[in-house]
Tab-separated table of N, CA, C and O in Angstrom:
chain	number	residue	atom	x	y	z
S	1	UNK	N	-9.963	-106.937	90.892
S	1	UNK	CA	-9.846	-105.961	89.828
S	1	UNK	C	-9.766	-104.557	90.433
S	1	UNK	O	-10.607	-104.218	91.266
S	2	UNK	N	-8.973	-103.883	90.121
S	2	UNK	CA	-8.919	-102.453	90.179
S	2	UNK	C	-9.633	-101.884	89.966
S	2	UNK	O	-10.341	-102.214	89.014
S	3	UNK	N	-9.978	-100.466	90.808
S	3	UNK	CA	-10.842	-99.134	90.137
S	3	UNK	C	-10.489	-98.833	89.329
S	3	UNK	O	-9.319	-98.764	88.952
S	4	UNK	N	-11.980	-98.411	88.550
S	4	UNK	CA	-11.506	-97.720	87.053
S	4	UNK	C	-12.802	-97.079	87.208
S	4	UNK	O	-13.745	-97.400	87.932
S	5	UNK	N	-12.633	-95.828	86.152
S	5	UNK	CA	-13.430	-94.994	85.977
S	5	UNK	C	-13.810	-94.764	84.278
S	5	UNK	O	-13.267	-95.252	83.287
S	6	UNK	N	-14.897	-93.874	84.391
S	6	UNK	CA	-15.258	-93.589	82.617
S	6	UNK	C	-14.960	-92.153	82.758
S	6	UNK	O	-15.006	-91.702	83.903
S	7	UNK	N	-14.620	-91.250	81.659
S	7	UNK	CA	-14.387	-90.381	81.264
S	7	UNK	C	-15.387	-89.088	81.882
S	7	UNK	O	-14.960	-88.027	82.334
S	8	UNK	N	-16.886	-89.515	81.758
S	8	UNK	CA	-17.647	-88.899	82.576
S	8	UNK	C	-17.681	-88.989	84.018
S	8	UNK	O	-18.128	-88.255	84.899
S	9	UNK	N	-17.100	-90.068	84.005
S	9	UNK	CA	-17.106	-89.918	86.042
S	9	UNK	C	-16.155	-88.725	86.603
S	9	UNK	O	-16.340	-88.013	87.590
S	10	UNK	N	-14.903	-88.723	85.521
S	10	UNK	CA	-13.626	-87.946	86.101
S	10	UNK	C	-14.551	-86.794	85.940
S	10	UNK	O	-15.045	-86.391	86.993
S	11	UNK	N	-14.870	-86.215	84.914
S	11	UNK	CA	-14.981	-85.043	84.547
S	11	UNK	C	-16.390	-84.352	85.684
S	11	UNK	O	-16.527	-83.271	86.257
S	12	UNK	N	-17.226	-85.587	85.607
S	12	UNK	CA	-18.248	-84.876	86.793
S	12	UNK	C	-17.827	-84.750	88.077
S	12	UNK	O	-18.226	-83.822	88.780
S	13	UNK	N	-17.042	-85.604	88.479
S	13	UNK	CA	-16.453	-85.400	89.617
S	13	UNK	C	-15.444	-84.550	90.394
S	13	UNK	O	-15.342	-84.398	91.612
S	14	UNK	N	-14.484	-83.862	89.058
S	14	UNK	CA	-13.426	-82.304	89.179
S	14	UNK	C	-14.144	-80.988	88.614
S	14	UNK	O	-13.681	-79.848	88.570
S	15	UNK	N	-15.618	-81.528	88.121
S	15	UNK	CA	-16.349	-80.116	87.711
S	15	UNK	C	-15.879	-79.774	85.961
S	15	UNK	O	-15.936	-78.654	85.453
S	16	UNK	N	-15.453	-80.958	85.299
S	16	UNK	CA	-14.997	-80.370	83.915
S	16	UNK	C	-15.305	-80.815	83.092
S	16	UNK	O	-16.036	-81.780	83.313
S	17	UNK	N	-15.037	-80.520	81.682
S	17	UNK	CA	-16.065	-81.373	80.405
S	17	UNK	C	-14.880	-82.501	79.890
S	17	UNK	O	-13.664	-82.592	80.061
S	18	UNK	N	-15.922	-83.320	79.156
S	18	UNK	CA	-15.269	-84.477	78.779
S	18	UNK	C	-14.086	-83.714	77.984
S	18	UNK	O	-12.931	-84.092	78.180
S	19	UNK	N	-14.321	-82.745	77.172
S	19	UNK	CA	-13.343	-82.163	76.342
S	19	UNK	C	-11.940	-82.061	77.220
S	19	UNK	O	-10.951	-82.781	77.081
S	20	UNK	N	-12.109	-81.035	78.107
S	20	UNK	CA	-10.828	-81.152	79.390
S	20	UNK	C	-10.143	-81.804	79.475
S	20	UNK	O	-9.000	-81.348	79.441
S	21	UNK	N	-10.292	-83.297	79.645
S	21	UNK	CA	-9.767	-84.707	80.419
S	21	UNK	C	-9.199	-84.989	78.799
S	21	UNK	O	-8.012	-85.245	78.594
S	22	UNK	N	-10.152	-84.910	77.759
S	22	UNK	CA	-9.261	-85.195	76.438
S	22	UNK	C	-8.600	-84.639	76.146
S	22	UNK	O	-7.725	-85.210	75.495
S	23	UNK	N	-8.454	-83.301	76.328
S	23	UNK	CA	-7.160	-82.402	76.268
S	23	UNK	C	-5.726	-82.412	77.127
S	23	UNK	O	-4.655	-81.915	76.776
S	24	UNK	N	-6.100	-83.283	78.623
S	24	UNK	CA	-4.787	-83.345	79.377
S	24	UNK	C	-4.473	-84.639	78.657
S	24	UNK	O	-3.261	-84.801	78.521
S	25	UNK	N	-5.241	-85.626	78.147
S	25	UNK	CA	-4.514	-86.640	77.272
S	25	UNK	C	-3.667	-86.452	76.254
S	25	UNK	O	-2.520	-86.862	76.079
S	26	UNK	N	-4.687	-85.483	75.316
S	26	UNK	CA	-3.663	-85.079	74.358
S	26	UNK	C	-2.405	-84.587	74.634
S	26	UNK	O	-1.393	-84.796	73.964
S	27	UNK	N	-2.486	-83.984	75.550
S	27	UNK	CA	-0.817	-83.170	75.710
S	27	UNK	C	0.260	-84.021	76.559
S	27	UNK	O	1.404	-83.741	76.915
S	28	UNK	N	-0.643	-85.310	76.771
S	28	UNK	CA	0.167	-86.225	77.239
S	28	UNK	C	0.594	-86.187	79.120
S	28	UNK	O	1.612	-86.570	79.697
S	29	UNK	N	-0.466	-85.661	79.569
S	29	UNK	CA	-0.426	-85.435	81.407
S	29	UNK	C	-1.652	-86.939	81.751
S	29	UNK	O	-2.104	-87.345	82.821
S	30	UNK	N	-1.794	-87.270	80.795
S	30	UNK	CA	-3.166	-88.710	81.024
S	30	UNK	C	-2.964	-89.515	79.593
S	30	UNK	O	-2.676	-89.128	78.460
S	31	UNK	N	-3.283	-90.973	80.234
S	31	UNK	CA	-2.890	-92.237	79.264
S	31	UNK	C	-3.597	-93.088	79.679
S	31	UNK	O	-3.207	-93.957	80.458
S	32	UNK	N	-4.796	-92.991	79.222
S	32	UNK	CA	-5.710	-94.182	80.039
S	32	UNK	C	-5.890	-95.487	79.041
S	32	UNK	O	-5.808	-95.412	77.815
S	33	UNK	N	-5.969	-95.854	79.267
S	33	UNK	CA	-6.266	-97.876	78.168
S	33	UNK	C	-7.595	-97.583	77.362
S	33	UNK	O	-8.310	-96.583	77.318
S	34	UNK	N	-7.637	-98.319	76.991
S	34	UNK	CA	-8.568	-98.218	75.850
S	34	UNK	C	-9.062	-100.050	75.918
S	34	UNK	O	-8.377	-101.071	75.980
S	35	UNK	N	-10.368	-99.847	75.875
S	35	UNK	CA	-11.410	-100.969	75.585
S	35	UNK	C	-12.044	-100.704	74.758
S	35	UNK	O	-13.019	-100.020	75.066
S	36	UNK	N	-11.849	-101.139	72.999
S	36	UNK	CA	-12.504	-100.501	72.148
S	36	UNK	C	-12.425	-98.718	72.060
S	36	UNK	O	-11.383	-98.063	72.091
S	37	UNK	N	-13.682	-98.228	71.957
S	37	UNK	CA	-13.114	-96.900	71.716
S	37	UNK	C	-13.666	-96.031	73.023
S	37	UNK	O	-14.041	-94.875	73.214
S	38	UNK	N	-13.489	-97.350	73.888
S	38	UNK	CA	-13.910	-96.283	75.166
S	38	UNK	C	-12.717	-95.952	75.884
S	38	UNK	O	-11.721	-96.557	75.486
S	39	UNK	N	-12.497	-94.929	77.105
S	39	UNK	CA	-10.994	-95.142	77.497
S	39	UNK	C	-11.682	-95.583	79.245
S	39	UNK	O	-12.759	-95.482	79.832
S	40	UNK	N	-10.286	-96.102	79.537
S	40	UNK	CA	-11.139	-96.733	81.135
S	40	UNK	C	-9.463	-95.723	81.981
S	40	UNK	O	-8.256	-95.728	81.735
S	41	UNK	N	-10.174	-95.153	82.787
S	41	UNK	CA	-8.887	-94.638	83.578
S	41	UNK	C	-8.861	-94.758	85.037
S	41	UNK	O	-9.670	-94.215	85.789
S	42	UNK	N	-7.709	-95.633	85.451
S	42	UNK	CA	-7.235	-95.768	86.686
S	42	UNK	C	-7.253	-95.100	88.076
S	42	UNK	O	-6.486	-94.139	88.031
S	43	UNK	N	-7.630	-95.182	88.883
S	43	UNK	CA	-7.064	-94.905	90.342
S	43	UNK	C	-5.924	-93.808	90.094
S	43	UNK	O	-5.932	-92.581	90.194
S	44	UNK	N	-5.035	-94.646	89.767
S	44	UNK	CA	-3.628	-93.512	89.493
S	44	UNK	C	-3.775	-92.189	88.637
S	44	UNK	O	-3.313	-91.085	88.924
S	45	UNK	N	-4.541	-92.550	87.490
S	45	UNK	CA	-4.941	-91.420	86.340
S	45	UNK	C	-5.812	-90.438	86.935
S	45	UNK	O	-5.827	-89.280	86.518
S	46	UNK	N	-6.815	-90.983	88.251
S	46	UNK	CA	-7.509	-89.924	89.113
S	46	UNK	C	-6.717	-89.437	89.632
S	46	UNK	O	-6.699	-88.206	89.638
S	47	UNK	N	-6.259	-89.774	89.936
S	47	UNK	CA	-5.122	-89.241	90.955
S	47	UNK	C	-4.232	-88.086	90.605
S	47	UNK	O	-3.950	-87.145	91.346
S	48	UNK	N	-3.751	-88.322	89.143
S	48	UNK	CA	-3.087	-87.466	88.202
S	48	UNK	C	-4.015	-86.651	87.898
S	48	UNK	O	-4.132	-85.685	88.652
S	49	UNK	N	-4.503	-86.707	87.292
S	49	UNK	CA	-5.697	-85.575	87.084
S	49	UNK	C	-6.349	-84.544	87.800
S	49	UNK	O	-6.767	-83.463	87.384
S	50	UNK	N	-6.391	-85.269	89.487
S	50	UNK	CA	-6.256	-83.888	90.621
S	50	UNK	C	-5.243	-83.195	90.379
S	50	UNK	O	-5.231	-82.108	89.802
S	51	UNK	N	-3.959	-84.038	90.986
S	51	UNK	CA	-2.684	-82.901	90.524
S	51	UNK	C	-2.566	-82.033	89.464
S	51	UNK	O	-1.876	-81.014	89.474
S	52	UNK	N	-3.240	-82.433	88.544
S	52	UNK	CA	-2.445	-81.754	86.863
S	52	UNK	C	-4.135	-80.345	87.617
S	52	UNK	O	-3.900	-79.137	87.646
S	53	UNK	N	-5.366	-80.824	88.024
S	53	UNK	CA	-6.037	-79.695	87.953
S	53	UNK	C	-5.947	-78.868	89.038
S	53	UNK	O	-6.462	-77.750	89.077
S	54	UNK	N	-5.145	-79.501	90.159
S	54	UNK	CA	-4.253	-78.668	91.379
S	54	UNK	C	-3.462	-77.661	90.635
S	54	UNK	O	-3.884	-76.505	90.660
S	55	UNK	N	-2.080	-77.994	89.795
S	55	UNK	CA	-1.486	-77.525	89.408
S	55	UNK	C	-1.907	-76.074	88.665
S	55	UNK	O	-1.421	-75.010	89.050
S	56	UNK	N	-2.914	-76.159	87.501
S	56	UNK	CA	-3.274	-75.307	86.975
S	56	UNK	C	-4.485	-74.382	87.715
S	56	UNK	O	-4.979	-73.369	87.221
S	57	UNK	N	-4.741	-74.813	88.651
S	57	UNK	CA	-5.421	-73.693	89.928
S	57	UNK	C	-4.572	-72.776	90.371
S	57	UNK	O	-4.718	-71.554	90.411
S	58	UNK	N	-3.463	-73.588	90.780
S	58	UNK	CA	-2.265	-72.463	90.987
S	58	UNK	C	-1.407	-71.884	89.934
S	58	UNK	O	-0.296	-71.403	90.155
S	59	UNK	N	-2.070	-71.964	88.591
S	59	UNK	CA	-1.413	-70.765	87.787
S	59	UNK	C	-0.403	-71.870	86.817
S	59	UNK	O	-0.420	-71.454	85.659
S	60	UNK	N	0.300	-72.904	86.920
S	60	UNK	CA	1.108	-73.948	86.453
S	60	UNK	C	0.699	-74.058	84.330
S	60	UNK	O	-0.185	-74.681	83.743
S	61	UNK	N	1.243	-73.615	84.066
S	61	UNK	CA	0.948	-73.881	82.443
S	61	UNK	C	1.324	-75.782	82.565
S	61	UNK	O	2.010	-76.564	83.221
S	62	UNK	N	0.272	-75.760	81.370
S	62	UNK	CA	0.741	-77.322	81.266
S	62	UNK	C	1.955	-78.233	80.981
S	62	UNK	O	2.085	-79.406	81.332
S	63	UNK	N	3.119	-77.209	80.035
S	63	UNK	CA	4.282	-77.511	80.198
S	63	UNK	C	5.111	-78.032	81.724
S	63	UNK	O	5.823	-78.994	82.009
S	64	UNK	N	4.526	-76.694	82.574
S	64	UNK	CA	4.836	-76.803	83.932
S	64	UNK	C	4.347	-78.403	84.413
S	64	UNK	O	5.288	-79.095	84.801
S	65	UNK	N	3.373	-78.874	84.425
S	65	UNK	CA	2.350	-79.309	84.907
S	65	UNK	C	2.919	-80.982	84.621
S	65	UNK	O	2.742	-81.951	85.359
S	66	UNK	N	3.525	-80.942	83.519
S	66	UNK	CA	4.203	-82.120	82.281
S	66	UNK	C	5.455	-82.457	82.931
S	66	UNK	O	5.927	-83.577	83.127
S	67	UNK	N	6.090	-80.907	83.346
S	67	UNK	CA	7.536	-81.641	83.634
S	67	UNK	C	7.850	-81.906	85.154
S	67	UNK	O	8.854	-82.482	85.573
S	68	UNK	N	6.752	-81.354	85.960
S	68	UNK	CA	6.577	-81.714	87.495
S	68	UNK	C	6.174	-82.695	87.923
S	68	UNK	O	6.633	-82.975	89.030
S	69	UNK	N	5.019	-83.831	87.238
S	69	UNK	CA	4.971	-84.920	86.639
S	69	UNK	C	5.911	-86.293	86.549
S	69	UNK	O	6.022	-87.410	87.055
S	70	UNK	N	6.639	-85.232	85.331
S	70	UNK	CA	7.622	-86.616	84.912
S	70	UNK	C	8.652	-87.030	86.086
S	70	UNK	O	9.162	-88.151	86.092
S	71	UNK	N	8.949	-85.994	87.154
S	71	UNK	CA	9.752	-86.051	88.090
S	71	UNK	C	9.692	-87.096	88.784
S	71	UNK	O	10.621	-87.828	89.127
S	72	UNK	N	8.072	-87.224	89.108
S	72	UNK	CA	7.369	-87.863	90.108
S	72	UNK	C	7.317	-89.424	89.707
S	72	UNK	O	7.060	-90.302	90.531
S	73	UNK	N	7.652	-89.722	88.038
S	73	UNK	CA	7.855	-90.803	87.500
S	73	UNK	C	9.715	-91.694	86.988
S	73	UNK	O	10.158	-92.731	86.495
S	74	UNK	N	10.174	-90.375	87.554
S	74	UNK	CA	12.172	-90.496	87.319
S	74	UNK	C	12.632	-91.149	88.490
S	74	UNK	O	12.161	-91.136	89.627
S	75	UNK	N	13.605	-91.710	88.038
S	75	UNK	CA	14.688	-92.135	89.439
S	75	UNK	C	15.620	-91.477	89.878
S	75	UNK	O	16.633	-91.976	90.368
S	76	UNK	N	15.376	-90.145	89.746
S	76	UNK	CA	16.600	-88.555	90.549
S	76	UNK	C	15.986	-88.733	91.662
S	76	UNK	O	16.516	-87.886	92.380
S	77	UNK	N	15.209	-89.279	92.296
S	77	UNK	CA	15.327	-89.288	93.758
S	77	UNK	C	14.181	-88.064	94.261
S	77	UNK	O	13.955	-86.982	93.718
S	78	UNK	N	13.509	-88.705	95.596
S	78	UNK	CA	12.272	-88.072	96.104
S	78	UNK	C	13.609	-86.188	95.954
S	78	UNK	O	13.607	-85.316	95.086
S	79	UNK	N	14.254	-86.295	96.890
S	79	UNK	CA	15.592	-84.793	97.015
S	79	UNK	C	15.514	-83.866	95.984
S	79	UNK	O	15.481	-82.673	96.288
S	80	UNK	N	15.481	-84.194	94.854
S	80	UNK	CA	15.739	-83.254	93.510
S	80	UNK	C	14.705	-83.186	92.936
S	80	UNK	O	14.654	-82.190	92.215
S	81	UNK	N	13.159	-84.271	92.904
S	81	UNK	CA	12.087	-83.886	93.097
S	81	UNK	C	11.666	-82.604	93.468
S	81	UNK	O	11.406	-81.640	92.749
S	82	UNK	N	11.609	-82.818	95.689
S	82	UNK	CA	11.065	-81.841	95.854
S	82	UNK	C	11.781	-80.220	95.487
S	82	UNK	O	11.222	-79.127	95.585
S	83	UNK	N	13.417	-80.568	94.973
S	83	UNK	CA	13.405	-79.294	94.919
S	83	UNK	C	13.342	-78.422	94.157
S	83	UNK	O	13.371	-77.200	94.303
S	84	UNK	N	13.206	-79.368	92.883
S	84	UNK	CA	12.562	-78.483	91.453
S	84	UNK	C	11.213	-78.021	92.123
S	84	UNK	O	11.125	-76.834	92.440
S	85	UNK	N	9.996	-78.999	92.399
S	85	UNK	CA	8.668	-78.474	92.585
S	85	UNK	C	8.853	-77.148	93.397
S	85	UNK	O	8.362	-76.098	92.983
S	86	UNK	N	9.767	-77.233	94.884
S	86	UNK	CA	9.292	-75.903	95.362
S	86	UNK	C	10.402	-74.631	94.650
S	86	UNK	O	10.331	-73.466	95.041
S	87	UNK	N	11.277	-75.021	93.701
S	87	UNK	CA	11.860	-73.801	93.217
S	87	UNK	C	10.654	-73.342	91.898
S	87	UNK	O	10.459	-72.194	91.498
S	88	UNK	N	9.901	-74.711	91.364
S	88	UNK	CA	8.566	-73.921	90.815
S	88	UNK	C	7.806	-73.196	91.389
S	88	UNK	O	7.300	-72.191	90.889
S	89	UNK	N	7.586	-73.684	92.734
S	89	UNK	CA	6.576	-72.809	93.881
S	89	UNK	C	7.244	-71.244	93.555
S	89	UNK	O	6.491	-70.402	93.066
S	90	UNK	N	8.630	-70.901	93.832
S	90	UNK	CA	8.593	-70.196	94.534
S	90	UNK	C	8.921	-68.764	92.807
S	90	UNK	O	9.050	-67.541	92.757
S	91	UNK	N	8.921	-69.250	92.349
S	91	UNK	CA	8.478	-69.240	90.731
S	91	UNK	C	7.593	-68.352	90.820
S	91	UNK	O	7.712	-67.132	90.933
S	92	UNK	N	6.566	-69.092	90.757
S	92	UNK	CA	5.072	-69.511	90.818
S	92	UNK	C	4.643	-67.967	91.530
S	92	UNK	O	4.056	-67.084	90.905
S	93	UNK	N	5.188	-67.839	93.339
S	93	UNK	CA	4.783	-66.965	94.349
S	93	UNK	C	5.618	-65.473	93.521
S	93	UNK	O	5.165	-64.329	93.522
S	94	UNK	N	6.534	-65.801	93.064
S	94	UNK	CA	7.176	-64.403	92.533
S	94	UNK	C	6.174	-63.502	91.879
S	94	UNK	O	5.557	-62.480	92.180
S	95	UNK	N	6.297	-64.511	90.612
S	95	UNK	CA	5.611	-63.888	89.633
S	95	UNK	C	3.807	-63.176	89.787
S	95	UNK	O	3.335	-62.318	89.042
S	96	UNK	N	3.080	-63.859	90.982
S	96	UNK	CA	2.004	-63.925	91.683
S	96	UNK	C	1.979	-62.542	92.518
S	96	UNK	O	1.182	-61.606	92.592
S	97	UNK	N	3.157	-62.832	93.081
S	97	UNK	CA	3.414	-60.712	93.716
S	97	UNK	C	3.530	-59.571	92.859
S	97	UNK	O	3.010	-58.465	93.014
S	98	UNK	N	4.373	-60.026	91.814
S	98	UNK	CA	4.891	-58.818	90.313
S	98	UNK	C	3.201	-58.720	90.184
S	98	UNK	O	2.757	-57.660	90.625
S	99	UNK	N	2.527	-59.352	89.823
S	99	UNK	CA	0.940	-59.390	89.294
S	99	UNK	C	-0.073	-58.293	90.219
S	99	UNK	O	-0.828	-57.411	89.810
S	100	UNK	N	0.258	-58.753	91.676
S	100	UNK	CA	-0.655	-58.000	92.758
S	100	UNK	C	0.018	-56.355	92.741
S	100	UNK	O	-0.811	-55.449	92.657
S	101	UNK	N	1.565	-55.958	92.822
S	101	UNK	CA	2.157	-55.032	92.830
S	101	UNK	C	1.150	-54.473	91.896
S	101	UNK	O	0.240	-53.773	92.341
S	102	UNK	N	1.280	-54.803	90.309
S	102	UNK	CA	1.041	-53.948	89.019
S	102	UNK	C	-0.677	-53.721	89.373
S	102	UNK	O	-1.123	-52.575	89.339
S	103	UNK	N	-1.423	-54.680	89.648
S	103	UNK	CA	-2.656	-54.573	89.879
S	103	UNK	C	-2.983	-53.599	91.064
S	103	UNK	O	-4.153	-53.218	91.055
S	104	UNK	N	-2.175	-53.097	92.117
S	104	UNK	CA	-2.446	-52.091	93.289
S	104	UNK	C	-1.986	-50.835	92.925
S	104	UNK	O	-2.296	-49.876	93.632
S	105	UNK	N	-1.099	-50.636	91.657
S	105	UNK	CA	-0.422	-49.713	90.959
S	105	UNK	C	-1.660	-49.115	90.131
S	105	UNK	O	-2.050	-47.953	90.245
S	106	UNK	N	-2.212	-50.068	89.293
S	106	UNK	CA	-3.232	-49.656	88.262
S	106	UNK	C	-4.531	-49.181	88.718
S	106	UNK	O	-5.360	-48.541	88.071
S	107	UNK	N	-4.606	-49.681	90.208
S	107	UNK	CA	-5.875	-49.386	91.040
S	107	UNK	C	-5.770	-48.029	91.140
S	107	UNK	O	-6.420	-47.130	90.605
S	108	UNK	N	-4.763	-48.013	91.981
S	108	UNK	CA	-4.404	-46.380	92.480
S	108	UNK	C	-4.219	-45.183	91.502
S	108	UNK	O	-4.347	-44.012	91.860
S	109	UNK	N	-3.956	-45.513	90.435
S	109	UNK	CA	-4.013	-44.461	88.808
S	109	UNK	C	-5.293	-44.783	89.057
S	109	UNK	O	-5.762	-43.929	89.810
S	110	UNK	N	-6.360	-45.901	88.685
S	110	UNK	CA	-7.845	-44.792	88.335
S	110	UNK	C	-8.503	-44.983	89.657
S	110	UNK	O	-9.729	-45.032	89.753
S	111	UNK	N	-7.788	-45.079	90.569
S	111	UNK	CA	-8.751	-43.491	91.702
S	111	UNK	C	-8.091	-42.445	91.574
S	111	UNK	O	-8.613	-41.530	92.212
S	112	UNK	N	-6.865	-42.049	90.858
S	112	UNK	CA	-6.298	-40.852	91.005
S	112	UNK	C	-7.425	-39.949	89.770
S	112	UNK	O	-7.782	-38.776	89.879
S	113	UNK	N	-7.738	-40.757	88.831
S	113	UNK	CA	-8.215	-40.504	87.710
S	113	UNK	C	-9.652	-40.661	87.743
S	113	UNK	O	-10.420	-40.023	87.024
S	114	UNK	N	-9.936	-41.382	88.457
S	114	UNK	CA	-11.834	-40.602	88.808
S	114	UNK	C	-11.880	-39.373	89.345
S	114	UNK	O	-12.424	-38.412	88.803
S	115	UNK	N	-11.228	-39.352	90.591
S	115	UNK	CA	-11.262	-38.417	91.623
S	115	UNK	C	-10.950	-37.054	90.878
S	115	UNK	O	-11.521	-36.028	91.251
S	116	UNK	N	-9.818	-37.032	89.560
S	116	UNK	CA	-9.739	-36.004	88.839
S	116	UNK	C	-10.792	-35.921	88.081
S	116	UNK	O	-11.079	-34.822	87.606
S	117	UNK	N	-11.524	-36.963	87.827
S	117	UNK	CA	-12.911	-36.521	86.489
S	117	UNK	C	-13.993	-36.100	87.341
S	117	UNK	O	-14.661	-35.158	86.914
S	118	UNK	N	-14.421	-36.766	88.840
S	118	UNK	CA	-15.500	-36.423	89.575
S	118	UNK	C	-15.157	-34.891	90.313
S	118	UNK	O	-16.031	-34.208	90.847
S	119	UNK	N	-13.702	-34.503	90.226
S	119	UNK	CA	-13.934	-33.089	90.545
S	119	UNK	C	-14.104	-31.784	89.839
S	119	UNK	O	-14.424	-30.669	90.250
S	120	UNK	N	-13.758	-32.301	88.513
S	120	UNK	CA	-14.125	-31.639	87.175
S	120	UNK	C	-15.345	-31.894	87.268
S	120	UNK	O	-15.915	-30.807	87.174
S	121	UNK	N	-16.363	-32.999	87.448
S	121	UNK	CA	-17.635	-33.259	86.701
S	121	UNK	C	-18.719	-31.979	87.707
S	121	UNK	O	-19.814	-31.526	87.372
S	122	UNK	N	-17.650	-31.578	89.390
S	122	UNK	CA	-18.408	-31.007	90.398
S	122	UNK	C	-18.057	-29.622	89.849
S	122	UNK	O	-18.811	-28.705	90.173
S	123	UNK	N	-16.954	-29.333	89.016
S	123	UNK	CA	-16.559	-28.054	89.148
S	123	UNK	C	-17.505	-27.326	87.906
S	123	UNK	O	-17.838	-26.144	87.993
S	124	UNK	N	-17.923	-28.264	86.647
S	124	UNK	CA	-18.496	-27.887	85.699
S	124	UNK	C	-20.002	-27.896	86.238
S	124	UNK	O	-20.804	-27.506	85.389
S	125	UNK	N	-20.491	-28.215	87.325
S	125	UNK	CA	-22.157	-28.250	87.760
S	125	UNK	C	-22.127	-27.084	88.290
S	125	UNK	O	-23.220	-26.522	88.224
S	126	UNK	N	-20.985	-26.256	88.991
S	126	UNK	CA	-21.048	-25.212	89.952
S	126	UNK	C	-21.476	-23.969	88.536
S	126	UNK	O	-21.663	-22.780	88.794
């Protein structure tokens, strides 16, 4: 017989609530069997479930997450696989720089903008 897991094992074991693991079901990234109204999930479904919580570490909306997935389950071939995933990567790294740019931009306005209030705050003590 195969490994199988309970719902609480996954979830204690990636750090997440049972709710989580029912939510990548719902959206259809997990399909585990059902014994009565318990669900029993596979080796493979662990397995999926790293990836899908790999994925969304690195920023991946679950759409993303769904259709990188289904790839991995198509017959287009390992080739067109990897090269959707790394044209997501590189996606992924773009949009990740636009983010750091605007965030080193916004830094630098409020030190421009303390430095203007803390020399007012020195000029009004004098």
């Amino acid at each position: 017989m195969s490994e199988s897991f309970t719902i609480a094992q996954l979830a204690e074991e990636f750090g997440i609530t049972h709710r989580a693991v029912r939510f990548y079901e719902q959206e259809g990234l997990l399909a585990p069997a059902r014994r009565g109204n318990r669900r029993v999930y596979t080796a493979g479904d662990r397995v999926r479930l790293k990836l899908i919580l790999r994925g969304r570490r690195l920023g991946f909306s679950v759409a993303e997450i769904k259709e990188i997935l289904s790839l991995y389950e198509s017959d287009g071939g390992e080739g067109a696989q990897l090269r959707h995933l790394v044209g997501k990567i590189r996606e992924r790294r773009a949009i990740l720089r636009q983010q750091r740019a605007d965030i080193d931009a916004i830094l630098d306005e409020l030190d421009r903008l303390e430095g203007a209030c803390t020399d007012r705050l020195l000029d009004a003590a004098d």
